[in-house]
Amino acid sequence: MRRRWELLVTSVFLDSSAAVPTFRELAAPERAALAALGARLTADPVTEPDAFGRQARLLARELPAEVAESLWAFEERGSDSGVLVLRGLEVGDLPATPPDNTGGVGGRTLLARQQAIVSHALGHMVGYAAEGHGHLLQDMVPNAKLAATQQSQGSRVELEAHTEQCFSALRPDYVVLGCLRGDADAATYAFRALDLLQHVDQSDVMELFRPLWTTLVDESFADFLDTREVRGPFSILSGDVDDPTMLVDQDLMHGITKHAQALLERVLEIYVAHRHAVTLEPGDVLLLDNLRAMHGRSPFTPRFDGTDRFISRGFVTRDLRRSRFARPGGGRVVQASFS
């Protein structure tokens, strides 16, 4: 059995070229077409999230064919880094970077509307009541009060390696980031489960597929859930060895044995040594495959003067029905008590 796994992992290494490239620069006609679609998305994402989602999904059918094909290839095969960056979208009128995420300011920009349309080529946008006040598009901005926290509004410390909402069965399949303002020091990190297999000792590959790790609940859910609750055990890798899915959270996850804890620490060492870094520029839309990769972000130094890094973040699920029980009335927001 172990020999079979060794052969499978070797074959995966040889076939890794099937993944699509990380960056996809838009041609001028594609850029103009996306901007025109964004201008037609008229519903307000904060006050009319259901209408906003329906409009975005309808407009996704009109994406330029080659852009849609790039998105579908990313869905099917992933990318060589775990993220796909569409580069060169129109940003539109740009408001000042807000001091916190309460207003949903970024979601009303032209870039965020294009981001929503692109997102609906992969599935359905959903909000989470405990994330960014339940907005479909959340303002990811540095918050002076949360600078040292492991949250999206932190800045002073590195955002540690994780898969989004590792503790929840209703975690999103994709995390989508639209860059309104960038910061040269703020790198988004990503590392694929597939690449992890190439760096772990063969004797530990099968261990990664065993349920040997538990996790706590993220502190951003503290107003809704008991963050001391222990969930699991889970495996770090699941599914097929030639295209595995991943669950990791550096801050919240713990091994249930000494060897499992040591293996988790080894996984994190490999992540730091081999992760891909992307510094987002205005007009970038980054799509992270939350099933195939873990991610994080470097620390940076905000000025808190309205010109800081400003990201519009959205979540996408492939199967909207899977969370129907957690969205009362069939709306777009997953209630925190079900996460």
CSV table of C-alpha atoms in Angstrom, one decimal:
chain,number,residue,atom,x,y,z
A,1,MET,CA,0.0,0.0,0.0
A,2,ARG,CA,2.8,2.4,0.9
A,3,ARG,CA,4.6,1.7,-2.4
A,4,ARG,CA,1.4,2.5,-4.3
A,5,TRP,CA,1.2,5.9,-2.6
A,6,GLU,CA,4.9,6.6,-3.4
A,7,LEU,CA,4.2,5.9,-7.1
A,8,LEU,CA,1.1,8.1,-7.1
A,9,VAL,CA,2.9,11.0,-5.5
A,10,THR,CA,5.8,10.7,-8.0
A,11,SER,CA,3.3,10.7,-10.9
A,12,VAL,CA,1.6,13.8,-9.4
A,13,PHE,CA,5.0,15.6,-9.4
A,14,LEU,CA,5.5,14.7,-13.1
A,15,ASP,CA,2.0,15.9,-14.1
A,16,SER,CA,2.0,19.2,-12.2
A,17,SER,CA,2.2,21.2,-15.4
A,18,ALA,CA,-1.5,20.7,-16.0
A,19,ALA,CA,-2.2,23.7,-13.6
A,20,VAL,CA,-2.9,27.1,-15.2
A,21,PRO,CA,-0.6,30.0,-14.7
A,22,THR,CA,-1.1,32.4,-11.7
A,23,PHE,CA,-1.4,35.6,-13.7
A,24,ARG,CA,-3.9,36.4,-16.5
A,25,GLU,CA,-3.3,39.9,-18.0
A,26,LEU,CA,-6.5,41.2,-19.6
A,27,ALA,CA,-6.3,42.4,-23.1
A,28,ALA,CA,-7.7,45.9,-23.8
A,29,PRO,CA,-11.0,44.6,-25.3
A,30,GLU,CA,-11.5,42.2,-22.4
A,31,ARG,CA,-10.9,45.1,-19.9
A,32,ALA,CA,-13.4,47.3,-21.7
A,33,ALA,CA,-16.0,44.5,-21.8
A,34,LEU,CA,-15.6,43.7,-18.1
A,35,ALA,CA,-15.9,47.4,-17.1
A,36,ALA,CA,-19.1,47.6,-19.2
A,37,LEU,CA,-20.6,44.6,-17.4
A,38,GLY,CA,-19.7,46.1,-14.1
A,39,ALA,CA,-21.5,49.3,-14.9
A,40,ARG,CA,-24.7,47.2,-15.6
A,41,LEU,CA,-24.6,45.7,-12.1
A,42,THR,CA,-26.9,48.3,-10.4
A,43,ALA,CA,-28.1,46.6,-7.2
A,44,ASP,CA,-26.5,47.7,-4.0
A,45,PRO,CA,-24.5,44.8,-2.4
A,46,VAL,CA,-25.1,46.1,1.2
A,47,THR,CA,-28.8,46.8,1.1
A,48,GLU,CA,-29.8,44.5,-1.8
A,49,PRO,CA,-27.5,41.5,-1.5
A,50,ASP,CA,-30.0,39.0,-3.1
A,51,ALA,CA,-30.7,41.2,-6.1
A,52,PHE,CA,-27.0,42.0,-6.4
A,53,GLY,CA,-26.1,38.3,-6.5
A,54,ARG,CA,-28.8,37.5,-9.1
A,55,GLN,CA,-27.7,40.4,-11.4
A,56,ALA,CA,-24.0,39.3,-11.1
A,57,ARG,CA,-24.8,35.7,-12.0
A,58,LEU,CA,-26.8,36.8,-15.0
A,59,LEU,CA,-24.0,39.1,-16.2
A,60,ALA,CA,-21.4,36.3,-15.7
A,61,ARG,CA,-22.9,34.6,-18.7
A,62,GLU,CA,-21.7,37.5,-20.8
A,63,LEU,CA,-18.0,37.4,-19.8
A,64,PRO,CA,-15.6,37.4,-22.7
A,65,ALA,CA,-15.2,33.8,-23.8
A,66,GLU,CA,-11.4,33.5,-23.1
A,67,VAL,CA,-11.8,35.0,-19.6
A,68,ALA,CA,-14.6,32.5,-18.8
A,69,GLU,CA,-12.4,29.7,-20.1
A,70,SER,CA,-9.5,30.8,-17.9
A,71,LEU,CA,-11.8,30.8,-14.9
A,72,TRP,CA,-13.2,27.3,-15.7
A,73,ALA,CA,-9.7,26.0,-16.2
A,74,PHE,CA,-8.8,27.3,-12.8
A,75,GLU,CA,-11.9,25.6,-11.3
A,76,GLU,CA,-11.1,22.3,-12.9
A,77,ARG,CA,-7.3,22.1,-12.5
A,78,GLY,CA,-6.3,24.8,-10.1
A,79,SER,CA,-3.2,27.0,-10.8
A,80,ASP,CA,0.5,26.6,-10.3
A,81,SER,CA,0.3,28.5,-7.0
A,82,GLY,CA,-3.3,28.0,-5.7
A,83,VAL,CA,-4.5,31.4,-6.9
A,84,LEU,CA,-5.5,33.0,-10.2
A,85,VAL,CA,-4.9,36.8,-10.6
A,86,LEU,CA,-6.8,38.6,-13.3
A,87,ARG,CA,-4.7,41.7,-13.8
A,88,GLY,CA,-5.7,45.1,-15.4
A,89,LEU,CA,-9.4,45.6,-14.5
A,90,GLU,CA,-10.8,49.2,-14.4
A,91,VAL,CA,-10.9,50.4,-10.8
A,92,GLY,CA,-13.3,53.3,-11.3
A,93,ASP,CA,-13.8,56.1,-8.8
A,94,LEU,CA,-12.0,55.3,-5.7
A,95,PRO,CA,-13.2,56.4,-2.2
A,96,ALA,CA,-10.8,56.9,0.7
A,97,THR,CA,-9.7,53.8,2.5
A,98,PRO,CA,-12.1,53.5,5.5
A,99,PRO,CA,-10.8,53.0,9.1
A,100,ASP,CA,-12.8,49.7,9.6
A,101,ASN,CA,-15.0,47.3,7.7
A,102,THR,CA,-18.4,48.4,8.9
A,103,GLY,CA,-19.6,50.3,5.9
A,104,GLY,CA,-19.1,48.0,2.9
A,105,VAL,CA,-17.6,50.9,1.0
A,106,GLY,CA,-15.5,48.9,-1.4
A,107,GLY,CA,-18.4,46.8,-2.7
A,108,ARG,CA,-20.0,49.8,-4.4
A,109,THR,CA,-16.9,50.4,-6.6
A,110,LEU,CA,-16.7,49.5,-10.3
A,111,LEU,CA,-13.9,47.0,-9.6
A,112,ALA,CA,-15.9,45.2,-6.9
A,113,ARG,CA,-18.9,44.9,-9.2
A,114,GLN,CA,-16.6,43.3,-11.8
A,115,GLN,CA,-15.2,41.1,-9.1
A,116,ALA,CA,-18.7,39.9,-8.3
A,117,ILE,CA,-19.4,39.0,-11.9
A,118,VAL,CA,-16.2,37.1,-12.2
A,119,SER,CA,-17.0,35.3,-8.9
A,120,HIS,CA,-20.3,34.0,-10.3
A,121,ALA,CA,-18.5,32.3,-13.1
A,122,LEU,CA,-17.2,29.9,-10.4
A,123,GLY,CA,-20.3,29.5,-8.3
A,124,HIS,CA,-22.4,31.7,-6.0
A,125,MET,CA,-21.3,34.6,-3.7
A,126,VAL,CA,-22.3,34.2,-0.1
A,127,GLY,CA,-21.8,36.3,3.0
A,128,TYR,CA,-21.1,35.1,6.5
A,129,ALA,CA,-22.8,36.9,9.4
A,130,ALA,CA,-19.6,36.9,11.4
A,131,GLU,CA,-17.4,38.1,8.6
A,132,GLY,CA,-17.4,41.8,7.7
A,133,HIS,CA,-20.9,42.3,9.1
A,134,GLY,CA,-22.4,39.8,6.7
A,135,HIS,CA,-21.6,41.9,3.6
A,136,LEU,CA,-21.2,40.0,0.3
A,137,LEU,CA,-18.2,42.3,-0.4
A,138,GLN,CA,-16.3,43.2,2.7
A,139,ASP,CA,-13.8,46.0,3.2
A,140,MET,CA,-10.4,44.4,4.1
A,141,VAL,CA,-8.6,47.4,5.4
A,142,PRO,CA,-6.1,48.0,8.2
A,143,ASN,CA,-7.8,48.7,11.5
A,144,ALA,CA,-5.7,50.5,14.2
A,145,LYS,CA,-7.5,48.7,17.0
A,146,LEU,CA,-7.0,45.2,15.4
A,147,ALA,CA,-3.5,45.7,14.1
A,148,ALA,CA,-1.9,42.9,16.1
A,149,THR,CA,-4.7,40.3,15.6
A,150,GLN,CA,-5.0,37.3,13.4
A,151,GLN,CA,-7.9,38.9,11.4
A,152,SER,CA,-8.3,40.3,8.0
A,153,GLN,CA,-8.0,43.9,9.4
A,154,GLY,CA,-4.7,43.1,11.1
A,155,SER,CA,-1.5,44.6,9.7
A,156,ARG,CA,1.3,44.7,12.3
A,157,VAL,CA,1.8,40.9,12.4
A,158,GLU,CA,1.9,38.2,9.7
A,159,LEU,CA,-1.5,36.7,8.9
A,160,GLU,CA,-0.6,33.1,9.6
A,161,ALA,CA,-1.2,30.2,7.3
A,162,HIS,CA,-4.8,29.0,7.1
A,163,THR,CA,-7.6,27.7,4.9
A,164,GLU,CA,-10.5,30.1,5.3
A,165,GLN,CA,-12.9,29.0,8.1
A,166,CYS,CA,-11.0,25.7,8.6
A,167,PHE,CA,-13.3,24.9,11.5
A,168,SER,CA,-16.6,25.0,9.6
A,169,ALA,CA,-18.2,22.6,7.2
A,170,LEU,CA,-19.7,25.6,5.4
A,171,ARG,CA,-16.4,27.2,4.6
A,172,PRO,CA,-16.2,28.9,1.1
A,173,ASP,CA,-14.7,27.1,-1.9
A,174,TYR,CA,-13.1,30.4,-3.1
A,175,VAL,CA,-11.9,33.6,-1.5
A,176,VAL,CA,-11.9,36.5,-4.0
A,177,LEU,CA,-9.9,39.7,-3.4
A,178,GLY,CA,-10.3,42.8,-5.5
A,179,CYS,CA,-7.5,45.3,-5.1
A,180,LEU,CA,-8.6,48.9,-4.9
A,181,ARG,CA,-5.4,50.2,-3.3
A,182,GLY,CA,-2.2,48.1,-2.9
A,183,ASP,CA,0.8,48.2,-0.6
A,184,ALA,CA,4.2,47.2,-1.8
A,185,ASP,CA,5.0,45.5,1.5
A,186,ALA,CA,1.7,43.5,1.7
A,187,ALA,CA,2.3,40.1,0.0
A,188,THR,CA,-0.5,37.6,-0.2
A,189,TYR,CA,0.9,34.1,0.3
A,190,ALA,CA,-0.5,30.8,-1.1
A,191,PHE,CA,0.7,27.2,-1.1
A,192,ARG,CA,-1.0,24.2,-2.7
A,193,ALA,CA,-1.8,20.9,-1.1
A,194,LEU,CA,-0.3,19.3,-4.2
A,195,ASP,CA,3.0,21.0,-3.7
A,196,LEU,CA,3.0,19.9,0.0
A,197,LEU,CA,3.2,16.3,-1.1
A,198,GLN,CA,6.4,17.0,-3.0
A,199,HIS,CA,8.2,18.1,0.2
A,200,VAL,CA,6.9,15.8,2.9
A,201,ASP,CA,8.7,12.5,3.7
A,202,GLN,CA,7.0,9.6,2.0
A,203,SER,CA,6.6,7.9,5.3
A,204,ASP,CA,4.3,10.8,6.4
A,205,VAL,CA,2.2,11.2,3.3
A,206,MET,CA,-0.5,8.7,4.5
A,207,GLU,CA,-0.5,10.3,7.9
A,208,LEU,CA,-1.6,13.6,6.4
A,209,PHE,CA,-4.8,11.8,5.2
A,210,ARG,CA,-5.6,10.6,8.7
A,211,PRO,CA,-7.9,12.5,11.1
A,212,LEU,CA,-5.1,13.5,13.6
A,213,TRP,CA,-5.8,17.3,14.1
A,214,THR,CA,-8.4,19.4,15.9
A,215,THR,CA,-9.2,23.1,15.6
A,216,LEU,CA,-10.7,25.9,17.6
A,217,VAL,CA,-13.2,28.5,16.3
A,218,ASP,CA,-11.7,31.7,14.8
A,219,GLU,CA,-11.8,34.7,17.1
A,220,SER,CA,-13.8,36.7,14.4
A,221,PHE,CA,-16.7,34.5,15.4
A,222,ALA,CA,-16.4,35.3,19.1
A,223,ASP,CA,-19.7,37.2,19.2
A,224,PHE,CA,-21.6,34.2,17.9
A,225,LEU,CA,-19.7,31.0,18.9
A,226,ASP,CA,-17.6,29.6,21.7
A,227,THR,CA,-14.1,30.1,20.4
A,228,ARG,CA,-12.8,27.5,23.0
A,229,GLU,CA,-14.9,24.8,21.3
A,230,VAL,CA,-12.6,22.0,20.0
A,231,ARG,CA,-13.7,20.6,16.6
A,232,GLY,CA,-12.5,17.5,14.8
A,233,PRO,CA,-10.4,15.6,14.5
A,234,PHE,CA,-9.7,16.3,10.8
A,235,SER,CA,-7.1,15.3,8.3
A,236,ILE,CA,-4.8,17.9,6.8
A,237,LEU,CA,-5.3,16.4,3.4
A,238,SER,CA,-8.4,14.7,1.9
A,239,GLY,CA,-9.6,13.3,-1.4
A,240,ASP,CA,-7.4,12.0,-4.2
A,241,VAL,CA,-3.7,12.1,-3.9
A,242,ASP,CA,-3.4,13.5,-7.4
A,243,ASP,CA,-5.6,16.5,-6.5
A,244,PRO,CA,-5.9,16.7,-2.7
A,245,THR,CA,-7.9,19.2,-0.7
A,246,MET,CA,-6.4,20.8,2.4
A,247,LEU,CA,-7.3,22.0,5.9
A,248,VAL,CA,-4.7,24.0,7.9
A,249,ASP,CA,-4.8,26.7,10.5
A,250,GLN,CA,-1.5,27.7,12.1
A,251,ASP,CA,-3.2,29.6,14.9
A,252,LEU,CA,-6.1,27.3,15.7
A,253,MET,CA,-5.1,23.7,14.7
A,254,HIS,CA,-3.4,21.2,17.0
A,255,GLY,CA,-2.2,17.6,16.6
A,256,ILE,CA,-3.8,15.0,18.8
A,257,THR,CA,-0.5,13.1,19.1
A,258,LYS,CA,3.1,14.4,19.5
A,259,HIS,CA,3.9,13.1,16.0
A,260,ALA,CA,0.8,14.8,14.5
A,261,GLN,CA,1.8,18.1,16.1
A,262,ALA,CA,5.4,17.7,14.8
A,263,LEU,CA,4.0,16.9,11.4
A,264,LEU,CA,1.8,20.1,11.5
A,265,GLU,CA,4.9,22.1,12.4
A,266,ARG,CA,6.7,20.5,9.5
A,267,VAL,CA,3.9,21.4,7.1
A,268,LEU,CA,4.1,25.1,8.2
A,269,GLU,CA,7.9,25.1,7.8
A,270,ILE,CA,7.4,23.8,4.2
A,271,TYR,CA,4.8,26.5,3.6
A,272,VAL,CA,7.2,29.3,4.7
A,273,ALA,CA,10.0,27.9,2.6
A,274,HIS,CA,8.0,27.3,-0.6
A,275,ARG,CA,5.0,29.6,-0.6
A,276,HIS,CA,4.1,31.8,-3.5
A,277,ALA,CA,3.9,35.5,-2.9
A,278,VAL,CA,1.7,37.9,-4.8
A,279,THR,CA,1.7,41.7,-4.2
A,280,LEU,CA,-1.7,43.0,-5.4
A,281,GLU,CA,-1.9,46.0,-7.6
A,282,PRO,CA,-4.9,48.3,-8.2
A,283,GLY,CA,-7.2,46.5,-10.7
A,284,ASP,CA,-6.2,43.0,-9.7
A,285,VAL,CA,-8.8,40.4,-8.8
A,286,LEU,CA,-7.2,37.4,-7.0
A,287,LEU,CA,-9.2,34.2,-6.8
A,288,LEU,CA,-7.9,31.7,-4.1
A,289,ASP,CA,-8.9,28.1,-4.3
A,290,ASN,CA,-9.7,27.5,-0.6
A,291,LEU,CA,-10.0,23.8,-1.2
A,292,ARG,CA,-6.6,23.3,-2.8
A,293,ALA,CA,-4.4,25.8,-1.0
A,294,MET,CA,-3.6,27.5,2.3
A,295,HIS,CA,-2.8,31.2,2.4
A,296,GLY,CA,-1.6,34.1,4.5
A,297,ARG,CA,-0.3,37.7,4.3
A,298,SER,CA,2.8,39.5,5.2
A,299,PRO,CA,2.8,42.3,7.8
A,300,PHE,CA,2.8,45.9,6.5
A,301,THR,CA,2.8,49.4,8.0
A,302,PRO,CA,-0.4,51.4,7.4
A,303,ARG,CA,-0.6,55.2,7.7
A,304,PHE,CA,-4.3,55.4,8.6
A,305,ASP,CA,-4.7,58.5,6.5
A,306,GLY,CA,-7.2,57.3,3.9
A,307,THR,CA,-4.6,56.0,1.4
A,308,ASP,CA,-3.9,52.6,2.9
A,309,ARG,CA,-4.3,49.2,1.3
A,310,PHE,CA,-7.9,48.6,0.4
A,311,ILE,CA,-9.2,45.2,-0.6
A,312,SER,CA,-12.7,44.1,-1.4
A,313,ARG,CA,-13.2,40.5,-0.3
A,314,GLY,CA,-15.9,38.1,-1.3
A,315,PHE,CA,-16.6,34.4,-0.7
A,316,VAL,CA,-17.9,31.9,-3.3
A,317,THR,CA,-19.4,28.5,-2.9
A,318,ARG,CA,-19.9,26.0,-5.7
A,319,ASP,CA,-23.1,24.5,-4.3
A,320,LEU,CA,-25.5,27.1,-2.8
A,321,ARG,CA,-28.0,24.4,-1.7
A,322,ARG,CA,-25.4,22.9,0.7
A,323,SER,CA,-25.8,25.9,3.0
A,324,ARG,CA,-29.6,26.4,2.5
A,325,PHE,CA,-30.4,25.3,6.1
A,326,ALA,CA,-28.0,28.0,7.4
A,327,ARG,CA,-29.5,30.9,5.3
A,328,PRO,CA,-33.0,31.6,6.7
A,329,GLY,CA,-35.4,32.7,4.0
A,330,GLY,CA,-33.0,31.6,1.3
A,331,GLY,CA,-30.9,34.8,1.5
A,332,ARG,CA,-27.2,35.1,0.7
A,333,VAL,CA,-25.9,35.2,4.3
A,334,VAL,CA,-24.8,32.1,6.3
A,335,GLN,CA,-25.8,32.6,9.9
A,336,ALA,CA,-22.9,32.3,12.3
A,337,SER,CA,-24.7,29.8,14.6
A,338,PHE,CA,-24.4,27.2,11.8
A,339,SER,CA,-20.7,27.8,11.0
